CSV table of C-alpha atoms (C1' of nucleotides) in Angstrom, one decimal:
chain,number,residue,atom,x,y,z
A,4,MET,CA,-10.1,-31.6,-17.7
A,5,THR,CA,-11.2,-28.0,-16.7
A,6,ALA,CA,-8.6,-25.6,-15.7
A,7,LEU,CA,-10.7,-24.3,-12.8
A,8,GLU,CA,-9.8,-20.8,-11.8
A,9,PRO,CA,-10.1,-20.2,-8.0
A,10,ARG,CA,-11.8,-17.3,-7.2
A,11,PHE,CA,-13.6,-15.7,-4.5
A,12,ASP,CA,-17.2,-15.0,-5.1
A,13,ALA,CA,-19.0,-13.1,-2.4
A,14,VAL,CA,-22.8,-13.8,-3.8
A,15,VAL,CA,-21.6,-17.5,-3.4
A,16,HIS,CA,-20.1,-17.2,-0.1
A,17,ALA,CA,-22.7,-16.0,2.4
A,18,PRO,CA,-23.6,-18.9,4.3
A,19,PRO,CA,-27.3,-19.5,3.6
A,20,ARG,CA,-26.2,-19.0,-0.2
A,21,LEU,CA,-23.5,-21.2,0.3
A,22,GLN,CA,-25.6,-23.9,1.6
A,23,ILE,CA,-28.0,-23.4,-0.8
A,24,CYS,CA,-25.4,-23.8,-3.8
A,25,GLY,CA,-24.1,-26.8,-2.3
A,26,LEU,CA,-27.3,-28.4,-2.2
A,27,LEU,CA,-28.3,-27.7,-6.0
A,28,ALA,CA,-24.6,-28.7,-6.7
A,29,ALA,CA,-25.7,-32.2,-5.7
A,30,VAL,CA,-28.9,-33.1,-7.2
A,31,ASP,CA,-29.8,-31.2,-10.3
A,32,THR,CA,-33.0,-29.7,-9.1
A,33,MET,CA,-34.7,-29.4,-5.7
A,34,GLU,CA,-38.0,-27.9,-4.5
A,35,PHE,CA,-38.2,-24.5,-2.7
A,36,ALA,CA,-39.8,-25.8,0.2
A,37,SER,CA,-37.0,-28.7,0.2
A,38,VAL,CA,-34.4,-26.3,0.1
A,39,ARG,CA,-36.1,-24.2,2.9
A,40,ASP,CA,-36.2,-26.8,5.1
A,41,ALA,CA,-32.5,-27.8,4.7
A,42,VAL,CA,-31.3,-24.7,5.2
A,43,GLN,CA,-33.7,-23.8,8.1
A,44,VAL,CA,-34.6,-20.3,7.0
A,45,SER,CA,-38.0,-18.5,6.5
A,46,ASP,CA,-39.7,-18.6,3.2
A,47,SER,CA,-39.1,-14.7,2.7
A,48,VAL,CA,-35.3,-14.9,3.4
A,49,LEU,CA,-34.9,-17.9,1.1
A,50,SER,CA,-36.5,-16.2,-1.4
A,51,LYS,CA,-34.6,-13.3,-1.2
A,52,HIS,CA,-31.4,-15.3,-1.1
A,53,VAL,CA,-32.4,-17.1,-4.2
A,54,LYS,CA,-33.5,-14.0,-6.0
A,55,GLN,CA,-29.8,-13.0,-5.3
A,56,LEU,CA,-28.6,-15.8,-6.4
A,57,GLU,CA,-31.1,-15.6,-9.7
A,58,GLU,CA,-29.8,-12.6,-10.7
A,59,ALA,CA,-26.1,-13.4,-10.3
A,60,GLY,CA,-27.4,-16.1,-13.1
A,61,TYR,CA,-26.5,-19.0,-11.0
A,62,VAL,CA,-29.8,-20.6,-10.1
A,63,GLN,CA,-32.7,-21.2,-12.7
A,64,VAL,CA,-35.9,-20.6,-10.8
A,65,ARG,CA,-39.0,-22.4,-12.4
A,66,LYS,CA,-42.6,-22.4,-11.6
A,67,SER,CA,-45.3,-24.7,-12.4
A,68,THR,CA,-48.6,-25.8,-11.6
A,69,ILE,CA,-48.8,-29.4,-11.0
A,70,ALA,CA,-51.7,-31.4,-9.3
A,71,SER,CA,-53.0,-27.9,-9.0
A,72,ARG,CA,-50.6,-26.9,-6.8
A,73,GLN,CA,-48.0,-24.6,-7.0
A,74,ARG,CA,-44.2,-25.5,-7.1
A,75,THR,CA,-40.8,-23.9,-7.7
A,76,SER,CA,-38.0,-25.8,-8.2
A,77,LEU,CA,-34.6,-24.5,-8.2
A,78,ALA,CA,-31.7,-25.7,-10.0
A,79,LEU,CA,-27.9,-24.5,-10.6
A,80,THR,CA,-27.2,-22.8,-14.2
A,81,LYS,CA,-23.7,-24.0,-16.1
A,82,ALA,CA,-22.7,-20.4,-14.9
A,83,GLY,CA,-24.1,-21.0,-11.0
A,84,ARG,CA,-21.8,-24.2,-11.2
A,85,ALA,CA,-18.9,-23.0,-12.4
A,86,ALA,CA,-19.1,-20.2,-9.8
A,87,PHE,CA,-19.6,-22.5,-6.9
A,88,ASP,CA,-16.7,-24.9,-7.8
A,89,ALA,CA,-14.4,-21.9,-8.6
A,90,HIS,CA,-15.6,-20.5,-5.0
A,91,VAL,CA,-15.0,-24.2,-3.7
A,92,ALA,CA,-11.5,-24.2,-5.4
A,93,GLU,CA,-10.8,-20.6,-3.8
A,94,LEU,CA,-11.8,-21.7,-0.2
A,95,ARG,CA,-9.6,-24.9,-0.6
A,96,ARG,CA,-7.0,-22.8,-1.6
A,97,ILE,CA,-7.1,-20.1,1.1
A,98,ALA,CA,-7.5,-23.0,3.6
A,99,GLY,CA,-4.5,-24.3,2.4
A,100,LEU,CA,-5.8,-27.7,1.6
B,11,MET,CA,-8.0,-39.4,15.7
B,12,THR,CA,-10.6,-36.6,16.9
B,13,ALA,CA,-13.9,-36.5,16.0
B,14,LEU,CA,-13.7,-33.5,14.3
B,15,GLU,CA,-17.4,-32.3,14.3
B,16,PRO,CA,-18.7,-29.8,11.3
B,17,ARG,CA,-19.4,-26.4,12.7
B,18,PHE,CA,-19.7,-23.5,10.9
B,19,ASP,CA,-18.3,-20.3,12.7
B,20,ALA,CA,-19.4,-17.0,11.3
B,21,VAL,CA,-16.4,-15.3,12.7
B,22,VAL,CA,-14.3,-17.4,10.7
B,23,HIS,CA,-16.2,-17.5,7.9
B,24,ALA,CA,-16.0,-13.7,7.1
B,25,PRO,CA,-13.6,-13.4,4.2
B,26,PRO,CA,-10.1,-11.7,5.8
B,27,ARG,CA,-10.5,-13.6,8.8
B,28,LEU,CA,-11.0,-17.1,6.8
B,29,GLN,CA,-7.6,-16.0,5.1
B,30,ILE,CA,-5.9,-15.0,8.3
B,31,CYS,CA,-7.0,-18.5,9.9
B,32,GLY,CA,-5.8,-20.4,6.5
B,33,LEU,CA,-2.4,-18.2,7.0
B,34,LEU,CA,-2.0,-18.7,10.5
B,35,ALA,CA,-2.8,-22.3,10.2
B,36,ALA,CA,-0.3,-23.0,8.0
B,37,VAL,CA,2.6,-21.4,10.0
B,38,ASP,CA,2.3,-21.5,13.7
B,39,THR,CA,3.4,-17.6,14.0
B,40,MET,CA,3.2,-14.8,11.6
B,41,GLU,CA,3.8,-11.1,11.8
B,42,PHE,CA,1.1,-8.3,12.0
B,43,ALA,CA,2.9,-6.8,8.7
B,44,SER,CA,3.2,-10.2,6.9
B,45,VAL,CA,-0.4,-11.2,7.2
B,46,ARG,CA,-1.5,-7.2,6.3
B,47,ASP,CA,0.7,-7.7,3.0
B,48,ALA,CA,-1.0,-11.3,2.6
B,49,VAL,CA,-4.5,-10.3,3.1
B,50,GLN,CA,-3.9,-7.0,1.1
B,51,VAL,CA,-5.8,-5.2,3.6
B,52,SER,CA,-5.0,-1.7,5.7
B,53,ASP,CA,-3.4,-1.7,9.0
B,54,SER,CA,-6.7,-0.5,10.4
B,55,VAL,CA,-9.0,-3.3,8.8
B,56,LEU,CA,-6.6,-6.1,10.0
B,57,SER,CA,-6.1,-4.7,13.4
B,58,LYS,CA,-10.0,-4.9,13.9
B,59,HIS,CA,-9.9,-8.3,12.4
B,60,VAL,CA,-7.6,-9.5,14.4
B,61,LYS,CA,-9.3,-7.9,17.5
B,62,GLN,CA,-12.3,-10.0,16.7
B,63,LEU,CA,-10.4,-13.1,16.3
B,64,GLU,CA,-8.1,-12.5,19.7
B,65,GLU,CA,-11.9,-11.6,21.1
B,66,ALA,CA,-13.1,-15.1,20.0
B,67,GLY,CA,-10.1,-16.7,21.6
B,68,TYR,CA,-8.8,-17.8,18.1
B,69,VAL,CA,-5.8,-15.6,18.0
B,70,GLN,CA,-3.1,-14.7,20.1
B,71,VAL,CA,-1.2,-11.6,20.0
B,72,ARG,CA,2.4,-11.0,21.3
B,73,LYS,CA,3.9,-8.1,21.3
B,74,SER,CA,7.5,-7.7,21.7
B,75,THR,CA,10.1,-4.9,21.3
B,76,ILE,CA,12.8,-6.7,19.0
B,77,ALA,CA,15.7,-4.6,17.7
B,78,SER,CA,13.9,-1.8,19.1
B,79,ARG,CA,11.1,-2.3,16.7
B,80,GLN,CA,8.0,-3.1,17.5
B,81,ARG,CA,6.7,-6.3,16.4
B,82,THR,CA,3.1,-7.7,16.8
B,83,SER,CA,3.1,-11.7,16.4
B,84,LEU,CA,-0.2,-13.6,15.6
B,85,ALA,CA,-0.8,-17.4,16.2
B,86,LEU,CA,-3.5,-19.6,16.2
B,87,THR,CA,-4.7,-20.5,19.6
B,88,LYS,CA,-5.9,-24.2,20.0
B,89,ALA,CA,-9.7,-23.4,20.1
B,90,GLY,CA,-8.7,-21.2,17.0
B,91,ARG,CA,-7.3,-24.3,15.4
B,92,ALA,CA,-10.3,-26.0,16.4
B,93,ALA,CA,-12.6,-23.8,15.3
B,94,PHE,CA,-10.9,-23.1,11.8
B,95,ASP,CA,-10.6,-27.2,11.3
B,96,ALA,CA,-14.3,-27.7,12.4
B,97,HIS,CA,-15.3,-24.8,9.9
B,98,VAL,CA,-13.4,-26.2,7.0
B,99,ALA,CA,-15.1,-29.5,7.8
B,100,GLU,CA,-18.3,-28.1,7.6
B,101,LEU,CA,-17.5,-26.2,4.6
B,102,ARG,CA,-16.4,-29.6,2.8
B,103,ARG,CA,-19.7,-31.0,4.1
B,104,ILE,CA,-21.7,-27.9,2.8
B,105,ALA,CA,-19.6,-28.7,-0.6
B,106,GLY,CA,-20.6,-32.0,-0.7
B,107,LEU,CA,-16.8,-33.1,-0.6
C,26,DC,C1',14.4,17.8,26.1
C,27,DG,C1',11.6,17.9,22.2
C,28,DG,C1',10.0,16.2,18.0
C,29,DC,C1',10.1,12.7,14.6
C,30,DA,C1',9.6,8.0,12.9
C,31,DC,C1',7.5,3.3,13.3
C,32,DT,C1',3.2,0.3,14.3
C,33,DC,C1',-0.4,-0.6,15.1
C,34,DT,C1',-5.4,1.2,17.9
C,35,DT,C1',-9.6,3.6,18.1
C,36,DT,C1',-12.7,6.6,16.0
C,37,DC,C1',-15.8,8.3,13.0
C,38,DC,C1',-18.4,8.0,9.0
C,39,DG,C1',-21.2,6.2,5.1
C,40,DG,C1',-23.1,2.2,2.9
C,41,DT,C1',-24.5,-2.4,2.4
C,42,DA,C1',-26.5,-6.9,3.9
C,43,DT,C1',-29.5,-9.2,6.8
C,44,DG,C1',-33.4,-11.5,8.9
C,45,DG,C1',-38.0,-11.4,11.2
C,46,DA,C1',-42.7,-10.0,10.6
C,47,DA,C1',-46.0,-8.9,7.8
C,48,DA,C1',-48.5,-7.5,3.8
C,49,DG,C1',-48.8,-8.6,-1.2
C,50,DC,C1',-50.2,-11.5,-4.9
C,51,DG,C1',-51.2,-15.3,-8.3
C,52,DA,C1',-53.7,-19.2,-8.7
C,53,DC,C1',-57.0,-22.4,-7.2
C,54,DG,C1',-60.8,-25.2,-4.5
C,55,DA,C1',-64.9,-25.1,-1.9
D,17,DT,C1',-66.5,-15.0,-4.0
D,18,DC,C1',-63.6,-16.0,0.1
D,19,DG,C1',-60.0,-18.6,2.1
D,20,DT,C1',-55.9,-21.1,1.4
D,21,DC,C1',-51.3,-22.3,-0.3
D,22,DG,C1',-46.8,-20.7,-1.9
D,23,DC,C1',-44.2,-17.8,-2.7
D,24,DT,C1',-42.5,-12.3,-3.1
D,25,DT,C1',-42.1,-8.1,-1.5
D,26,DT,C1',-41.6,-4.5,1.7
D,27,DC,C1',-40.6,-2.5,6.3
D,28,DC,C1',-37.7,-1.6,9.7
D,29,DA,C1',-33.9,-2.6,13.1
D,30,DT,C1',-29.2,-4.2,13.6
D,31,DA,C1',-24.9,-5.6,12.4
D,32,DC,C1',-20.9,-5.2,9.6
D,33,DC,C1',-17.6,-3.4,6.4
D,34,DG,C1',-13.7,-0.8,5.0
D,35,DG,C1',-11.3,3.7,4.4
D,36,DA,C1',-9.9,8.0,6.3
D,37,DA,C1',-7.9,10.3,10.0
D,38,DA,C1',-6.6,10.6,14.6
D,39,DG,C1',-4.4,8.4,19.0
D,40,DA,C1',-1.1,6.0,21.4
D,41,DG,C1',3.4,3.6,23.0
D,42,DT,C1',8.2,3.5,22.2
D,43,DG,C1',12.5,4.3,20.5
D,44,DC,C1',15.6,7.1,17.9
D,45,DC,C1',17.6,12.0,16.2
D,46,DG,C1',19.5,16.2,16.5
DNA sequence: CGGCACTCTTTCCGGTATGGAAAGCGACGA
DNA sequence: TCGTCGCTTTCCATACCGGAAAGAGTGCCG
């Protein structure tokens, strides 16, 4: 059992990013396009948010050229999962759950 | 059983306001000063956030002059509780809980 | 009666984040 | 070589945020 310390994380808190993290927390890996559709944002907006998550060290971006098509897959890093979990814990605390 | 529909609410989502709602959700009524101390914000900042919650119809502000001192007590309205609960439900959904 | 204190409110201000639109870019495929 | 696909980056206008300070309403004190 990890002693999960609730900790508010502004990077994770912003609506689009919270959703992105939530999605990634559930699936190990998801493609850029799938996330974009799930979150319902434009390419540019998703790209910008992903960049922020990447710079925070929360998301790993892997680009591969498969079947002659460019594919960008996203995944939470360990730090990303920790930050997300801690943030969710903080939300629970705040919400009094 | 109320069919609580998860619904993201930006007014509730902002950190300071999420905390305010969380506090009020637990106590029926809390005084301005107590909330200010709990949330750790300045008078002006709290006043501004409360105003937003009030304008959204989520918080009721009651001013009374008790013991020759001005007292402002805050309370979640029915709509406020509903919005908070729905938002929390949405957070749960996003967090995959 | 005038001034002061207590409690918020409102205004002013500089800095930051956000999203949409459009231009950019690198890798292919025709 | 040109056009397309899949993101990325830039440009821009808008919204929000918090701190500081001025305001306002209501009693109390001298």
